[in-house]
């Protein structure tokens, strides 16, 4: 199976039409059809369900599409890293992570590096921890930003300075909007929208609830928070989430109430051990270490000032 065949297959999989895919690839329709027939023979299973006007992917075709995208992405990343001029800092840094206020430290480091090295580009991929780790393991991203990963021994890692507080996103006209906090007992009386990761066994939230989600009325689950905010606004339920991810100030119809007792979570930026970094990725680690050190020093200085003021 050659890279050219995979590129041809992806064009067909995206267009779902041989004629349009052939036009996009600047090859003849009969030639592309023959290429796809040969690929199906090589795979040993049908990749397409063909009709007069349109084709669709079989289950095998959908799997090959996902794998082909990953293979070509990794190939292009490797090609770019190897072809970069030896004395220039240019190329891409690929970072994957979930939604968190703590990511601002990573953003500061990326901005500082990009100002100094404008030929470096950053690609940010948003996803939950499982999706991020899968991409990291396959070499499709350089760094992953994950929430309280249980087994950090497999990776090199740095902890980001900020901690995120868990709470409940709700409408301002909700009865609980008058409260300062929300307890576990109050949660059990609510229709809840929860992130998929937060409901996994042994997660921080499950431990905070006493080790089990039993008794919760979960009406929906979400991967990233934006769609959940729309469900909250529509009145479906209350979203359990991290603070500072949704604007709840001014005219916003939503408000955020932290959990009581408080529940905080931490983020780590992780990368594979013994990985061969590109120059931009290796340099980004230096910028990130400086950003973390500066933020930590600032926080300690502020804490020292508050301590002196109390005396």
mmCIF file of C-alpha atoms in Angstrom:
data_model
loop_
_atom_site.group_PDB
_atom_site.id
_atom_site.type_symbol
_atom_site.label_atom_id
_atom_site.label_comp_id
_atom_site.label_asym_id
_atom_site.label_seq_id
_atom_site.Cartn_x
_atom_site.Cartn_y
_atom_site.Cartn_z
ATOM 1 C CA UNK A 1 0.000 0.000 0.000
ATOM 2 C CA UNK A 2 1.650 3.215 -1.192
ATOM 3 C CA UNK A 3 1.205 6.777 0.046
ATOM 4 C CA UNK A 4 -0.098 7.760 -3.391
ATOM 5 C CA UNK A 5 -2.835 5.128 -3.124
ATOM 6 C CA UNK A 6 -3.804 6.412 0.312
ATOM 7 C CA UNK A 7 -4.019 9.990 -0.987
ATOM 8 C CA UNK A 8 -6.225 8.832 -3.856
ATOM 9 C CA UNK A 9 -8.406 6.849 -1.472
ATOM 10 C CA UNK A 10 -8.830 9.833 0.869
ATOM 11 C CA UNK A 11 -9.894 12.041 -2.036
ATOM 12 C CA UNK A 12 -12.584 9.515 -2.954
ATOM 13 C CA UNK A 13 -13.602 9.077 0.706
ATOM 14 C CA UNK A 14 -14.002 12.839 1.114
ATOM 15 C CA UNK A 15 -15.796 13.510 -2.179
ATOM 16 C CA UNK A 16 -17.818 10.245 -2.148
ATOM 17 C CA UNK A 17 -17.804 10.536 -5.908
ATOM 18 C CA UNK A 18 -15.183 9.057 -8.247
ATOM 19 C CA UNK A 19 -15.620 11.712 -10.957
ATOM 20 C CA UNK A 20 -15.247 14.643 -8.522
ATOM 21 C CA UNK A 21 -12.283 12.990 -6.805
ATOM 22 C CA UNK A 22 -10.595 12.429 -10.186
ATOM 23 C CA UNK A 23 -11.085 16.093 -11.059
ATOM 24 C CA UNK A 24 -9.584 17.124 -7.727
ATOM 25 C CA UNK A 25 -6.579 14.827 -8.278
ATOM 26 C CA UNK A 26 -6.171 15.831 -11.959
ATOM 27 C CA UNK A 27 -6.302 12.232 -13.159
ATOM 28 C CA UNK A 28 -8.794 10.402 -15.348
ATOM 29 C CA UNK A 29 -11.895 8.820 -13.846
ATOM 30 C CA UNK A 30 -11.151 5.326 -15.303
ATOM 31 C CA UNK A 31 -7.615 5.456 -13.888
ATOM 32 C CA UNK A 32 -8.860 6.381 -10.407
ATOM 33 C CA UNK A 33 -11.547 3.660 -10.514
ATOM 34 C CA UNK A 34 -8.864 1.111 -11.404
ATOM 35 C CA UNK A 35 -6.670 2.331 -8.546
ATOM 36 C CA UNK A 36 -9.525 1.884 -6.061
ATOM 37 C CA UNK A 37 -10.326 -1.604 -7.371
ATOM 38 C CA UNK A 38 -6.687 -2.602 -6.939
ATOM 39 C CA UNK A 39 -6.676 -1.169 -3.416
ATOM 40 C CA UNK A 40 -9.766 -3.208 -2.523
ATOM 41 C CA UNK A 41 -8.049 -6.350 -3.838
ATOM 42 C CA UNK A 42 -4.992 -5.532 -1.726
ATOM 43 C CA UNK A 43 -7.086 -4.968 1.393
ATOM 44 C CA UNK A 44 -9.177 -8.064 0.662
ATOM 45 C CA UNK A 45 -12.487 -6.389 1.499
ATOM 46 C CA UNK A 46 -14.811 -3.855 -0.179
ATOM 47 C CA UNK A 47 -14.075 -0.255 0.752
ATOM 48 C CA UNK A 48 -17.096 1.300 -0.978
ATOM 49 C CA UNK A 49 -20.772 0.655 -1.554
ATOM 50 C CA UNK A 50 -21.337 1.916 -5.093
ATOM 51 C CA UNK A 51 -24.549 3.320 -6.590
ATOM 52 C CA UNK A 52 -25.305 5.245 -9.763
ATOM 53 C CA UNK A 53 -24.892 8.710 -8.283
ATOM 54 C CA UNK A 54 -22.938 8.265 -5.076
ATOM 55 C CA UNK A 55 -20.667 5.945 -3.162
ATOM 56 C CA UNK A 56 -20.480 5.382 0.579
ATOM 57 C CA UNK A 57 -17.782 3.857 2.750
ATOM 58 C CA UNK A 58 -18.066 0.378 4.173
ATOM 59 C CA UNK A 59 -16.993 -0.262 7.753
ATOM 60 C CA UNK A 60 -13.578 -1.304 6.415
ATOM 61 C CA UNK A 61 -13.492 1.865 4.314
ATOM 62 C CA UNK A 62 -14.186 4.060 7.356
ATOM 63 C CA UNK A 63 -11.381 2.351 9.283
ATOM 64 C CA UNK A 64 -8.950 2.801 6.386
ATOM 65 C CA UNK A 65 -9.952 6.468 6.093
ATOM 66 C CA UNK A 66 -9.044 7.085 9.735
ATOM 67 C CA UNK A 67 -5.755 5.198 9.430
ATOM 68 C CA UNK A 68 -4.871 6.875 6.126
ATOM 69 C CA UNK A 69 -5.398 10.323 7.665
ATOM 70 C CA UNK A 70 -3.114 9.391 10.554
ATOM 71 C CA UNK A 71 -0.427 7.894 8.295
ATOM 72 C CA UNK A 72 -0.343 10.867 5.933
ATOM 73 C CA UNK A 73 -0.373 13.344 8.811
ATOM 74 C CA UNK A 74 2.600 11.604 10.447
ATOM 75 C CA UNK A 75 4.416 11.384 7.099
ATOM 76 C CA UNK A 76 3.937 15.093 6.410
ATOM 77 C CA UNK A 77 5.051 15.989 9.942
ATOM 78 C CA UNK A 78 8.186 13.851 9.606
ATOM 79 C CA UNK A 79 8.946 15.239 6.154
ATOM 80 C CA UNK A 80 8.626 18.814 7.442
ATOM 81 C CA UNK A 81 10.874 18.108 10.438
ATOM 82 C CA UNK A 82 13.583 16.470 8.295
ATOM 83 C CA UNK A 83 13.512 19.103 5.561
ATOM 84 C CA UNK A 84 13.823 22.096 7.903
ATOM 85 C CA UNK A 85 17.045 24.094 7.315
ATOM 86 C CA UNK A 86 19.676 23.000 9.867
ATOM 87 C CA UNK A 87 20.364 26.506 11.156
ATOM 88 C CA UNK A 88 16.793 27.825 11.100
ATOM 89 C CA UNK A 89 14.126 27.453 13.742
ATOM 90 C CA UNK A 90 11.089 26.765 11.587
ATOM 91 C CA UNK A 91 8.310 24.226 11.459
ATOM 92 C CA UNK A 92 5.344 23.181 13.558
ATOM 93 C CA UNK A 93 4.677 22.357 17.202
ATOM 94 C CA UNK A 94 1.616 20.146 17.633
ATOM 95 C CA UNK A 95 -0.229 20.255 20.960
ATOM 96 C CA UNK A 96 -3.388 18.434 22.021
ATOM 97 C CA UNK A 97 -5.468 19.045 25.112
ATOM 98 C CA UNK A 98 -8.803 19.560 26.770
ATOM 99 C CA UNK A 99 -10.497 22.701 27.983
ATOM 100 C CA UNK A 100 -8.891 24.336 30.998
ATOM 101 C CA UNK A 101 -7.975 27.754 32.352
ATOM 102 C CA UNK A 102 -4.548 26.295 33.152
ATOM 103 C CA UNK A 103 -3.749 26.084 29.431
ATOM 104 C CA UNK A 104 -3.073 29.835 29.531
ATOM 105 C CA UNK A 105 0.496 29.029 30.664
ATOM 106 C CA UNK A 106 1.016 26.998 27.499
ATOM 107 C CA UNK A 107 -0.493 29.835 25.468
ATOM 108 C CA UNK A 108 1.945 32.343 27.008
ATOM 109 C CA UNK A 109 4.913 30.126 26.147
ATOM 110 C CA UNK A 110 3.660 29.625 22.589
ATOM 111 C CA UNK A 111 3.143 33.373 22.081
ATOM 112 C CA UNK A 112 6.596 34.224 23.464
ATOM 113 C CA UNK A 113 8.243 31.663 21.201
ATOM 114 C CA UNK A 114 6.289 32.710 18.115
ATOM 115 C CA UNK A 115 7.288 36.354 18.626
ATOM 116 C CA UNK A 116 10.952 35.367 18.738
ATOM 117 C CA UNK A 117 10.715 32.711 16.014
ATOM 118 C CA UNK A 118 7.983 33.805 13.581
ATOM 119 C CA UNK A 119 8.670 30.873 11.233
ATOM 120 C CA UNK A 120 7.346 28.464 13.875
ATOM 121 C CA UNK A 121 3.654 27.608 13.717
ATOM 122 C CA UNK A 122 1.505 26.036 16.408
ATOM 123 C CA UNK A 123 -1.323 23.590 15.864
ATOM 124 C CA UNK A 124 -3.709 23.029 18.763
ATOM 125 C CA UNK A 125 -6.006 20.004 18.805
ATOM 126 C CA UNK A 126 -8.916 19.942 21.272
ATOM 127 C CA UNK A 127 -10.116 16.652 22.679
ATOM 128 C CA UNK A 128 -10.584 14.613 25.831
ATOM 129 C CA UNK A 129 -7.729 12.759 27.521
ATOM 130 C CA UNK A 130 -8.302 9.465 25.664
ATOM 131 C CA UNK A 131 -8.204 11.145 22.247
ATOM 132 C CA UNK A 132 -5.161 13.237 23.174
ATOM 133 C CA UNK A 133 -3.181 10.265 24.486
ATOM 134 C CA UNK A 134 -4.071 8.226 21.396
ATOM 135 C CA UNK A 135 -2.665 10.956 19.148
ATOM 136 C CA UNK A 136 0.414 11.284 21.350
ATOM 137 C CA UNK A 137 1.106 7.548 21.218
ATOM 138 C CA UNK A 138 0.808 7.547 17.429
ATOM 139 C CA UNK A 139 3.197 10.474 17.070
ATOM 140 C CA UNK A 140 0.520 12.775 15.648
ATOM 141 C CA UNK A 141 1.158 15.465 18.279
ATOM 142 C CA UNK A 142 4.295 16.495 20.164
ATOM 143 C CA UNK A 143 2.664 17.295 23.515
ATOM 144 C CA UNK A 144 -0.536 16.388 25.296
ATOM 145 C CA UNK A 145 -2.247 18.420 28.018
ATOM 146 C CA UNK A 146 -4.206 16.097 30.300
ATOM 147 C CA UNK A 147 -6.190 16.341 33.514
ATOM 148 C CA UNK A 148 -4.815 14.299 36.426
ATOM 149 C CA UNK A 149 -3.565 11.419 34.275
ATOM 150 C CA UNK A 150 -3.408 8.427 36.659
ATOM 151 C CA UNK A 151 -0.188 6.931 35.228
ATOM 152 C CA UNK A 152 2.426 9.562 34.426
ATOM 153 C CA UNK A 153 5.302 7.054 34.609
ATOM 154 C CA UNK A 154 4.925 6.277 30.919
ATOM 155 C CA UNK A 155 5.667 9.884 29.951
ATOM 156 C CA UNK A 156 7.881 12.830 30.651
ATOM 157 C CA UNK A 157 5.744 15.551 32.166
ATOM 158 C CA UNK A 158 5.531 19.025 33.666
ATOM 159 C CA UNK A 159 2.727 20.182 35.934
ATOM 160 C CA UNK A 160 1.079 23.447 34.959
ATOM 161 C CA UNK A 161 0.858 25.973 37.828
ATOM 162 C CA UNK A 162 -2.860 26.763 37.806
ATOM 163 C CA UNK A 163 -5.488 24.537 39.397
ATOM 164 C CA UNK A 164 -9.045 24.380 38.054
ATOM 165 C CA UNK A 165 -12.017 24.308 40.402
ATOM 166 C CA UNK A 166 -15.018 22.100 39.700
ATOM 167 C CA UNK A 167 -18.515 23.463 39.879
ATOM 168 C CA UNK A 168 -21.910 23.654 38.223
ATOM 169 C CA UNK A 169 -22.894 25.792 35.251
ATOM 170 C CA UNK A 170 -26.543 26.822 35.434
ATOM 171 C CA UNK A 171 -29.061 29.406 34.267
ATOM 172 C CA UNK A 172 -29.277 32.593 36.280
ATOM 173 C CA UNK A 173 -32.982 31.983 36.855
ATOM 174 C CA UNK A 174 -32.239 28.631 38.530
ATOM 175 C CA UNK A 175 -33.165 28.379 42.238
ATOM 176 C CA UNK A 176 -29.581 27.295 42.999
ATOM 177 C CA UNK A 177 -28.226 30.473 41.401
ATOM 178 C CA UNK A 178 -28.816 32.192 44.750
ATOM 179 C CA UNK A 179 -26.393 29.792 46.476
ATOM 180 C CA UNK A 180 -22.676 30.403 46.897
ATOM 181 C CA UNK A 181 -21.826 26.725 46.343
ATOM 182 C CA UNK A 182 -23.415 23.391 45.421
ATOM 183 C CA UNK A 183 -23.155 20.266 47.580
ATOM 184 C CA UNK A 184 -23.196 16.600 46.567
ATOM 185 C CA UNK A 185 -26.661 16.224 48.094
ATOM 186 C CA UNK A 186 -27.965 19.118 45.972
ATOM 187 C CA UNK A 187 -26.357 17.621 42.848
ATOM 188 C CA UNK A 188 -28.313 14.390 43.266
ATOM 189 C CA UNK A 189 -31.582 16.299 42.924
ATOM 190 C CA UNK A 190 -30.617 17.891 39.583
ATOM 191 C CA UNK A 191 -30.752 16.819 35.919
ATOM 192 C CA UNK A 192 -27.029 16.774 35.112
ATOM 193 C CA UNK A 193 -24.842 17.143 32.037
ATOM 194 C CA UNK A 194 -21.429 15.578 32.686
ATOM 195 C CA UNK A 195 -18.242 15.251 30.685
ATOM 196 C CA UNK A 196 -17.512 11.689 29.601
ATOM 197 C CA UNK A 197 -14.119 11.680 31.287
ATOM 198 C CA UNK A 198 -15.426 12.949 34.626
ATOM 199 C CA UNK A 199 -17.756 9.973 34.961
ATOM 200 C CA UNK A 200 -15.048 7.353 34.506
ATOM 201 C CA UNK A 201 -14.305 5.014 37.385
ATOM 202 C CA UNK A 202 -11.821 6.424 39.907
ATOM 203 C CA UNK A 203 -12.055 9.947 38.491
ATOM 204 C CA UNK A 204 -11.682 12.847 40.927
ATOM 205 C CA UNK A 205 -15.339 13.751 40.625
ATOM 206 C CA UNK A 206 -16.482 10.198 41.348
ATOM 207 C CA UNK A 207 -14.223 10.081 44.402
ATOM 208 C CA UNK A 208 -15.656 13.429 45.567
ATOM 209 C CA UNK A 209 -19.142 11.921 45.240
ATOM 210 C CA UNK A 210 -18.145 9.100 47.569
ATOM 211 C CA UNK A 211 -16.871 6.599 45.014
ATOM 212 C CA UNK A 212 -19.999 6.132 42.914
ATOM 213 C CA UNK A 213 -22.258 8.041 40.523
ATOM 214 C CA UNK A 214 -25.240 6.109 41.851
ATOM 215 C CA UNK A 215 -28.118 8.416 42.603
ATOM 216 C CA UNK A 216 -27.160 11.010 40.011
ATOM 217 C CA UNK A 217 -29.724 11.876 37.334
ATOM 218 C CA UNK A 218 -27.508 12.222 34.268
ATOM 219 C CA UNK A 219 -29.556 13.461 31.320
ATOM 220 C CA UNK A 220 -26.640 13.952 28.937
ATOM 221 C CA UNK A 221 -22.888 13.703 28.456
ATOM 222 C CA UNK A 222 -20.534 15.953 26.529
ATOM 223 C CA UNK A 223 -17.025 15.844 25.141
ATOM 224 C CA UNK A 224 -16.230 19.567 24.963
ATOM 225 C CA UNK A 225 -18.123 22.168 26.955
ATOM 226 C CA UNK A 226 -19.475 24.518 24.274
ATOM 227 C CA UNK A 227 -22.392 22.306 23.235
ATOM 228 C CA UNK A 228 -23.186 21.620 26.889
ATOM 229 C CA UNK A 229 -23.593 25.365 27.499
ATOM 230 C CA UNK A 230 -26.275 25.454 24.793
ATOM 231 C CA UNK A 231 -28.100 22.585 26.493
ATOM 232 C CA UNK A 232 -27.898 24.425 29.820
ATOM 233 C CA UNK A 233 -29.286 27.578 28.227
ATOM 234 C CA UNK A 234 -32.133 25.588 26.667
ATOM 235 C CA UNK A 235 -33.088 24.270 30.113
ATOM 236 C CA UNK A 236 -32.078 20.618 29.733
ATOM 237 C CA UNK A 237 -30.009 20.536 32.893
ATOM 238 C CA UNK A 238 -26.978 21.639 34.888
ATOM 239 C CA UNK A 239 -23.441 21.079 33.566
ATOM 240 C CA UNK A 240 -20.734 19.859 35.922
ATOM 241 C CA UNK A 241 -17.565 21.491 34.605
ATOM 242 C CA UNK A 242 -14.440 23.493 35.406
ATOM 243 C CA UNK A 243 -14.489 27.200 36.197
ATOM 244 C CA UNK A 244 -13.317 29.986 33.861
ATOM 245 C CA UNK A 245 -14.240 28.170 30.637
ATOM 246 C CA UNK A 246 -17.514 29.994 30.000
ATOM 247 C CA UNK A 247 -18.117 33.736 30.238
ATOM 248 C CA UNK A 248 -20.691 34.167 33.005
ATOM 249 C CA UNK A 249 -20.238 37.919 33.487
ATOM 250 C CA UNK A 250 -22.322 40.880 32.356
ATOM 251 C CA UNK A 251 -25.358 39.947 30.246
ATOM 252 C CA UNK A 252 -24.641 36.211 30.247
ATOM 253 C CA UNK A 253 -27.738 34.109 31.054
ATOM 254 C CA UNK A 254 -25.505 31.609 32.861
ATOM 255 C CA UNK A 255 -23.669 31.507 36.174
ATOM 256 C CA UNK A 256 -21.136 29.163 37.781
ATOM 257 C CA UNK A 257 -21.288 27.856 41.354
ATOM 258 C CA UNK A 258 -18.325 25.909 42.793
ATOM 259 C CA UNK A 259 -18.697 22.555 44.512
ATOM 260 C CA UNK A 260 -18.631 22.312 48.293
ATOM 261 C CA UNK A 261 -16.398 20.908 49.682
ATOM 262 C CA UNK A 262 -14.019 22.361 47.079
ATOM 263 C CA UNK A 263 -12.701 20.076 44.338
ATOM 264 C CA UNK A 264 -9.643 21.107 42.322
ATOM 265 C CA UNK A 265 -7.909 19.442 39.418
ATOM 266 C CA UNK A 266 -4.436 19.872 37.940
ATOM 267 C CA UNK A 267 -3.091 19.633 34.411
ATOM 268 C CA UNK A 268 0.139 18.105 33.202
ATOM 269 C CA UNK A 269 1.765 18.586 29.837
ATOM 270 C CA UNK A 270 3.176 15.228 28.776
ATOM 271 C CA UNK A 271 5.357 13.897 25.984
ATOM 272 C CA UNK A 272 6.655 10.452 25.080
ATOM 273 C CA UNK A 273 9.887 9.282 26.658
ATOM 274 C CA UNK A 274 12.872 8.984 24.330
ATOM 275 C CA UNK A 275 11.006 10.863 21.602
ATOM 276 C CA UNK A 276 12.990 12.529 18.820
ATOM 277 C CA UNK A 277 11.786 16.122 18.967
ATOM 278 C CA UNK A 278 12.056 18.590 16.119
ATOM 279 C CA UNK A 279 14.006 21.773 16.891
ATOM 280 C CA UNK A 280 10.821 23.837 17.394
ATOM 281 C CA UNK A 281 9.321 21.249 19.759
ATOM 282 C CA UNK A 282 12.524 21.013 21.788
ATOM 283 C CA UNK A 283 12.783 24.790 21.991
ATOM 284 C CA UNK A 284 9.132 25.074 23.036
ATOM 285 C CA UNK A 285 9.954 23.047 26.165
ATOM 286 C CA UNK A 286 12.488 25.713 27.149
ATOM 287 C CA UNK A 287 9.925 28.486 26.678
ATOM 288 C CA UNK A 288 7.341 26.507 28.654
ATOM 289 C CA UNK A 289 9.747 25.908 31.543
ATOM 290 C CA UNK A 290 10.474 29.635 31.711
ATOM 291 C CA UNK A 291 6.757 30.492 31.594
ATOM 292 C CA UNK A 292 6.046 28.058 34.453
ATOM 293 C CA UNK A 293 8.958 29.400 36.518
ATOM 294 C CA UNK A 294 7.888 33.025 35.987
ATOM 295 C CA UNK A 295 4.275 32.270 36.917
ATOM 296 C CA UNK A 296 5.362 30.336 40.013
ATOM 297 C CA UNK A 297 7.696 33.141 41.126
ATOM 298 C CA UNK A 298 4.929 35.717 40.655
ATOM 299 C CA UNK A 299 2.463 33.630 42.667
ATOM 300 C CA UNK A 300 4.981 33.158 45.491
ATOM 301 C CA UNK A 301 5.756 36.877 45.559
ATOM 302 C CA UNK A 302 2.042 37.732 45.815
ATOM 303 C CA UNK A 303 1.590 35.183 48.590
ATOM 304 C CA UNK A 304 4.536 36.706 50.447
ATOM 305 C CA UNK A 305 3.030 40.181 50.158
ATOM 306 C CA UNK A 306 -0.292 38.988 51.510
ATOM 307 C CA UNK A 307 1.458 37.264 54.405
ATOM 308 C CA UNK A 308 3.365 40.452 55.294
ATOM 309 C CA UNK A 309 0.188 42.535 55.064
ATOM 310 C CA UNK A 310 -1.516 40.322 57.660
ATOM 311 C CA UNK A 311 1.230 40.805 60.234
#
